[in-house]
Amino acid sequence: MDILSIIEAKKLGKALSREQIRFFARGAGDGSIPDYQLAALLMAIRLNGMDARETADLTMEMAESGNMLYPDVGGVPVDKHSTGGVGDTTTLILAPLVAACGGKVLKMSGRGLGHTGGTVDKMESIPGMRVELPEDEFMDIVRRTGCAVVGQSAHLAPADKTLYALRDVTGTVDSIPLIASSILSKKFAAGARAIVLDVKCGSGALMPTLDSAVNLARTMVEIGAHAGRQIIAVVSGMDEPLGSHVGNALEVKEAVDVLSLRTGGPLKDVALFLGAQMLVAAGVQPDEKAAFAALEEALQSGRGLQKLKEMIAAQGGDPSVCDDVALLPQAPVIRSVPALEAGWLEKVDGVALGLAAQQMGAGRIRKGDEIDPAVGFVMNIRMGDPVQPGDSICTLYARTPESADAAEQRIRAALTFSREKTAPARLLHALVTPQGVTYL
Ligand code: URA
Ligand code: CA
């Protein structure tokens, strides 16, 4: 087998065999194929595509390019993955709720980069919280408490590490087979047997249109069918931050507020929707209706909040933040941003809001940057809401007055008001299961 013949085959649009795909993935993982040949093959795949069988083979071979975990957690290991949103704290709500309903949530999560936040960064705003855990300790926590959320292990799916870095600099990120295999190879390697995917669509999302997001969702569900994993995908909008809180400690606070029944809204609705799919995918509940009822009971009874406390304590954090959110890091400069004119909120540039939080220090400009856990903002209005002059649009939590000034400018520029009544944002667009696509 040689890489040149594989490049030639894909250049001509032929389907690659499992053996050819294995040679490519192994070579990417162990460094034996030079970057220029990997890059040529990536471009051939980007231009000529891969069929469902090839995409499933690529996913398995990328997963098997490094360690594969086979977690023994006393149930079907279930994971949830979002392709990246703003103000999206669903994991911190659904992981404990699903665990409280008998699920085994084994979540490896990324750090934030650019306009999107990362769950492990949010968790690190809890005093003492450890997110870099040895695998056996991570598994043990899932076995005992039902959930753990840790950082992505560095040695899983090494082929993806190499290929993702090359795609980033060769114009080959926007390929459905390459995106699907990249996301799922890491989940498979980490041992997930049931996976719920939240595929975001809209401006600033990996998949800008509903059609492309549904195609990515379908491709990933199909990979599950080939690979013997239960995969369900939800396509959701990211026209507006899901929750009202944007920033690390602020998003933890909002998750605790939801689990304490102090707040609801779209963040809670989407978290329960995704959580219900997790319980169904893992076979814990027979259908969506039963799963919703179980989750609602766990929420109302406070068992979900109790699970979050258990998980925080198991990972070395201070669970009393769940009783008193004021124990989370607090920003020194708190300021309200008033509306200047009457109108309705018509459009929100979610990416611009994410970047405003990043500039305040909540996110990284460069990989490895320190983040400020306390800063960010809370939106006080949503799309479709009316405002009068002087009403608070949002509340800023900043490190300095200058940072608050800059954030105010950015947030104002990210919002479009109308003189006529406007509509709320669509949150859930489609549900994709092995049985097909349902538009919601
Ligand atoms: N996230 C990934 O992990 N891989 C991609 O290719 C795109 C998003
Ligand atoms: Ca209002």
CSV table of C-alpha atoms in Angstrom, one decimal, residues 154-338:
chain,number,residue,atom,x,y,z
A,154,ALA,CA,-4.5,14.6,24.6
A,155,HIS,CA,-3.7,11.1,23.4
A,156,LEU,CA,-7.1,10.0,22.0
A,157,ALA,CA,-7.5,10.0,18.2
A,158,PRO,CA,-4.0,11.4,17.3
A,159,ALA,CA,-4.9,11.2,13.6
A,160,ASP,CA,-7.5,13.8,14.2
A,161,LYS,CA,-5.0,16.1,15.9
A,162,THR,CA,-2.8,16.1,12.8
A,163,LEU,CA,-5.5,16.2,10.2
A,164,TYR,CA,-7.5,19.0,12.0
A,165,ALA,CA,-4.4,21.2,12.2
A,166,LEU,CA,-3.7,20.6,8.5
A,167,ARG,CA,-7.3,21.3,7.5
A,168,ASP,CA,-7.2,24.6,9.3
A,169,VAL,CA,-4.4,25.8,7.0
A,170,THR,CA,-5.4,24.1,3.7
A,171,GLY,CA,-9.0,25.3,3.2
A,172,THR,CA,-10.4,21.8,4.0
A,173,VAL,CA,-12.4,22.4,7.2
A,174,ASP,CA,-15.8,22.6,5.4
A,175,SER,CA,-16.1,19.0,4.4
A,176,ILE,CA,-19.0,17.0,5.9
A,177,PRO,CA,-17.1,13.6,5.9
A,178,LEU,CA,-14.1,15.3,7.5
A,179,ILE,CA,-16.1,17.2,10.1
A,180,ALA,CA,-18.2,14.1,11.0
A,181,SER,CA,-15.2,11.8,11.3
A,182,SER,CA,-13.3,14.3,13.3
A,183,ILE,CA,-16.0,14.9,15.9
A,184,LEU,CA,-17.0,11.2,16.2
A,185,SER,CA,-13.5,9.7,16.2
A,186,LYS,CA,-12.9,11.5,19.5
A,187,LYS,CA,-16.2,10.4,21.0
A,188,PHE,CA,-15.7,6.8,19.9
A,189,ALA,CA,-12.1,6.7,21.3
A,190,ALA,CA,-13.4,8.1,24.6
A,191,GLY,CA,-15.7,5.1,24.9
A,192,ALA,CA,-19.2,6.7,24.2
A,193,ARG,CA,-21.7,4.1,23.1
A,194,ALA,CA,-24.6,6.5,22.8
A,195,ILE,CA,-24.1,10.1,21.6
A,196,VAL,CA,-26.4,13.1,21.2
A,197,LEU,CA,-25.2,15.8,18.9
A,198,ASP,CA,-26.3,19.4,18.9
A,199,VAL,CA,-25.5,20.7,15.5
A,200,LYS,CA,-25.8,24.4,15.4
A,201,CYS,CA,-26.9,26.3,12.3
A,202,GLY,CA,-26.9,29.9,11.4
A,203,SER,CA,-24.4,32.7,10.9
A,204,GLY,CA,-21.2,32.0,12.7
A,205,ALA,CA,-21.9,28.3,13.0
A,206,LEU,CA,-19.8,25.6,11.4
A,207,MET,CA,-22.8,24.8,9.2
A,208,PRO,CA,-24.4,28.2,8.1
A,209,THR,CA,-27.6,26.8,6.5
A,210,LEU,CA,-30.3,24.5,7.8
A,211,ASP,CA,-29.7,22.1,4.8
A,212,SER,CA,-26.0,21.8,5.5
A,213,ALA,CA,-26.6,21.3,9.2
A,214,VAL,CA,-29.2,18.6,8.5
A,215,ASN,CA,-26.7,16.9,6.1
A,216,LEU,CA,-24.0,16.9,8.7
A,217,ALA,CA,-26.4,15.6,11.3
A,218,ARG,CA,-27.6,12.8,8.9
A,219,THR,CA,-24.0,11.8,8.1
A,220,MET,CA,-23.2,11.5,11.8
A,221,VAL,CA,-26.3,9.5,12.6
A,222,GLU,CA,-25.4,7.2,9.7
A,223,ILE,CA,-21.9,6.7,11.0
A,224,GLY,CA,-23.5,5.5,14.2
A,225,ALA,CA,-25.6,2.9,12.4
A,226,HIS,CA,-22.4,1.6,10.6
A,227,ALA,CA,-20.4,1.6,13.8
A,228,GLY,CA,-22.9,0.1,16.2
A,229,ARG,CA,-23.4,3.3,18.3
A,230,GLN,CA,-26.7,5.0,19.0
A,231,ILE,CA,-26.5,8.5,17.6
A,232,ILE,CA,-29.2,11.1,17.7
A,233,ALA,CA,-28.7,14.6,16.4
A,234,VAL,CA,-30.6,17.8,17.1
A,235,VAL,CA,-30.2,20.8,14.7
A,236,SER,CA,-30.6,24.0,16.7
A,237,GLY,CA,-30.3,27.7,15.9
A,238,MET,CA,-27.6,30.0,17.2
A,239,ASP,CA,-29.0,33.3,16.2
A,240,GLU,CA,-29.1,34.3,19.8
A,241,PRO,CA,-27.2,33.0,22.9
A,242,LEU,CA,-29.2,30.1,24.3
A,243,GLY,CA,-29.1,31.3,27.9
A,244,SER,CA,-29.1,34.9,29.0
A,245,HIS,CA,-25.6,34.6,30.7
A,246,VAL,CA,-22.4,34.8,28.7
A,247,GLY,CA,-19.1,34.3,30.6
A,248,ASN,CA,-17.7,31.4,32.6
A,249,ALA,CA,-18.8,31.9,36.3
A,250,LEU,CA,-21.9,33.6,35.0
A,251,GLU,CA,-22.9,30.5,32.9
A,252,VAL,CA,-22.2,28.2,35.9
A,253,LYS,CA,-24.5,30.5,37.9
A,254,GLU,CA,-27.2,30.2,35.3
A,255,ALA,CA,-27.0,26.4,35.2
A,256,VAL,CA,-27.3,26.4,39.0
A,257,ASP,CA,-30.3,28.8,38.7
A,258,VAL,CA,-32.0,26.4,36.3
A,259,LEU,CA,-31.4,23.4,38.5
A,260,SER,CA,-32.6,25.4,41.5
A,261,LEU,CA,-35.8,26.2,39.6
A,262,ARG,CA,-35.0,30.0,39.9
A,263,THR,CA,-35.0,30.4,36.1
A,264,GLY,CA,-36.3,28.6,33.0
A,265,GLY,CA,-36.6,29.7,29.4
A,266,PRO,CA,-34.8,28.4,26.2
A,267,LEU,CA,-31.7,27.2,28.0
A,268,LYS,CA,-33.7,24.9,30.2
A,269,ASP,CA,-36.0,23.8,27.3
A,270,VAL,CA,-33.0,22.9,25.1
A,271,ALA,CA,-31.1,21.2,27.9
A,272,LEU,CA,-34.2,19.0,28.7
A,273,PHE,CA,-34.7,18.2,25.0
A,274,LEU,CA,-31.1,17.1,24.6
A,275,GLY,CA,-31.2,15.3,27.9
A,276,ALA,CA,-34.3,13.4,26.8
A,277,GLN,CA,-32.5,12.3,23.6
A,278,MET,CA,-29.6,11.1,25.8
A,279,LEU,CA,-31.8,8.9,28.0
A,280,VAL,CA,-33.4,7.4,24.8
A,281,ALA,CA,-30.1,6.9,23.0
A,282,ALA,CA,-28.6,5.2,26.1
A,283,GLY,CA,-31.7,3.0,26.4
A,284,VAL,CA,-32.5,4.3,29.9
A,285,GLN,CA,-36.0,5.4,28.9
A,286,PRO,CA,-38.1,3.8,26.1
A,287,ASP,CA,-39.2,7.0,24.4
A,288,GLU,CA,-39.0,10.8,24.5
A,289,LYS,CA,-42.2,11.3,26.5
A,290,ALA,CA,-41.0,9.0,29.3
A,291,ALA,CA,-37.6,10.6,29.2
A,292,PHE,CA,-39.0,14.1,29.6
A,293,ALA,CA,-41.2,13.0,32.5
A,294,ALA,CA,-38.1,11.5,34.3
A,295,LEU,CA,-36.0,14.6,33.7
A,296,GLU,CA,-38.8,16.9,34.9
A,297,GLU,CA,-39.1,14.9,38.1
A,298,ALA,CA,-35.4,15.0,38.7
A,299,LEU,CA,-35.5,18.8,38.2
A,300,GLN,CA,-38.5,19.5,40.3
A,301,SER,CA,-37.4,17.2,43.2
A,302,GLY,CA,-33.9,18.9,43.3
A,303,ARG,CA,-32.2,15.6,42.6
A,304,GLY,CA,-30.5,17.2,39.5
A,305,LEU,CA,-29.0,19.9,41.7
A,306,GLN,CA,-27.9,17.3,44.2
A,307,LYS,CA,-26.1,15.4,41.4
A,308,LEU,CA,-24.3,18.6,40.3
A,309,LYS,CA,-23.1,19.0,43.9
A,310,GLU,CA,-21.9,15.4,43.9
A,311,MET,CA,-20.1,15.7,40.6
A,312,ILE,CA,-18.4,19.0,41.7
A,313,ALA,CA,-17.3,17.5,45.0
A,314,ALA,CA,-16.0,14.3,43.2
A,315,GLN,CA,-13.9,16.5,40.9
A,316,GLY,CA,-12.4,18.5,43.9
A,317,GLY,CA,-14.6,21.5,43.6
A,318,ASP,CA,-16.6,23.4,46.3
A,319,PRO,CA,-20.2,22.2,46.0
A,320,SER,CA,-21.4,25.0,48.2
A,321,VAL,CA,-21.5,27.2,45.1
A,322,CYS,CA,-24.7,25.4,44.3
A,323,ASP,CA,-26.3,26.7,47.6
A,324,ASP,CA,-24.8,30.2,47.3
A,325,VAL,CA,-23.8,31.3,43.8
A,326,ALA,CA,-22.1,34.4,45.3
A,327,LEU,CA,-19.2,32.1,46.1
A,328,LEU,CA,-18.4,32.0,42.4
A,329,PRO,CA,-15.8,34.6,41.2
A,330,GLN,CA,-17.3,38.1,41.2
A,331,ALA,CA,-16.4,40.9,38.8
A,332,PRO,CA,-15.6,44.3,40.3
A,333,VAL,CA,-17.4,46.5,37.8
A,334,ILE,CA,-21.1,45.8,37.3
A,335,ARG,CA,-23.1,48.1,35.1
A,336,SER,CA,-26.4,48.2,33.3
A,337,VAL,CA,-26.7,49.1,29.6
A,338,PRO,CA,-29.9,51.1,28.9
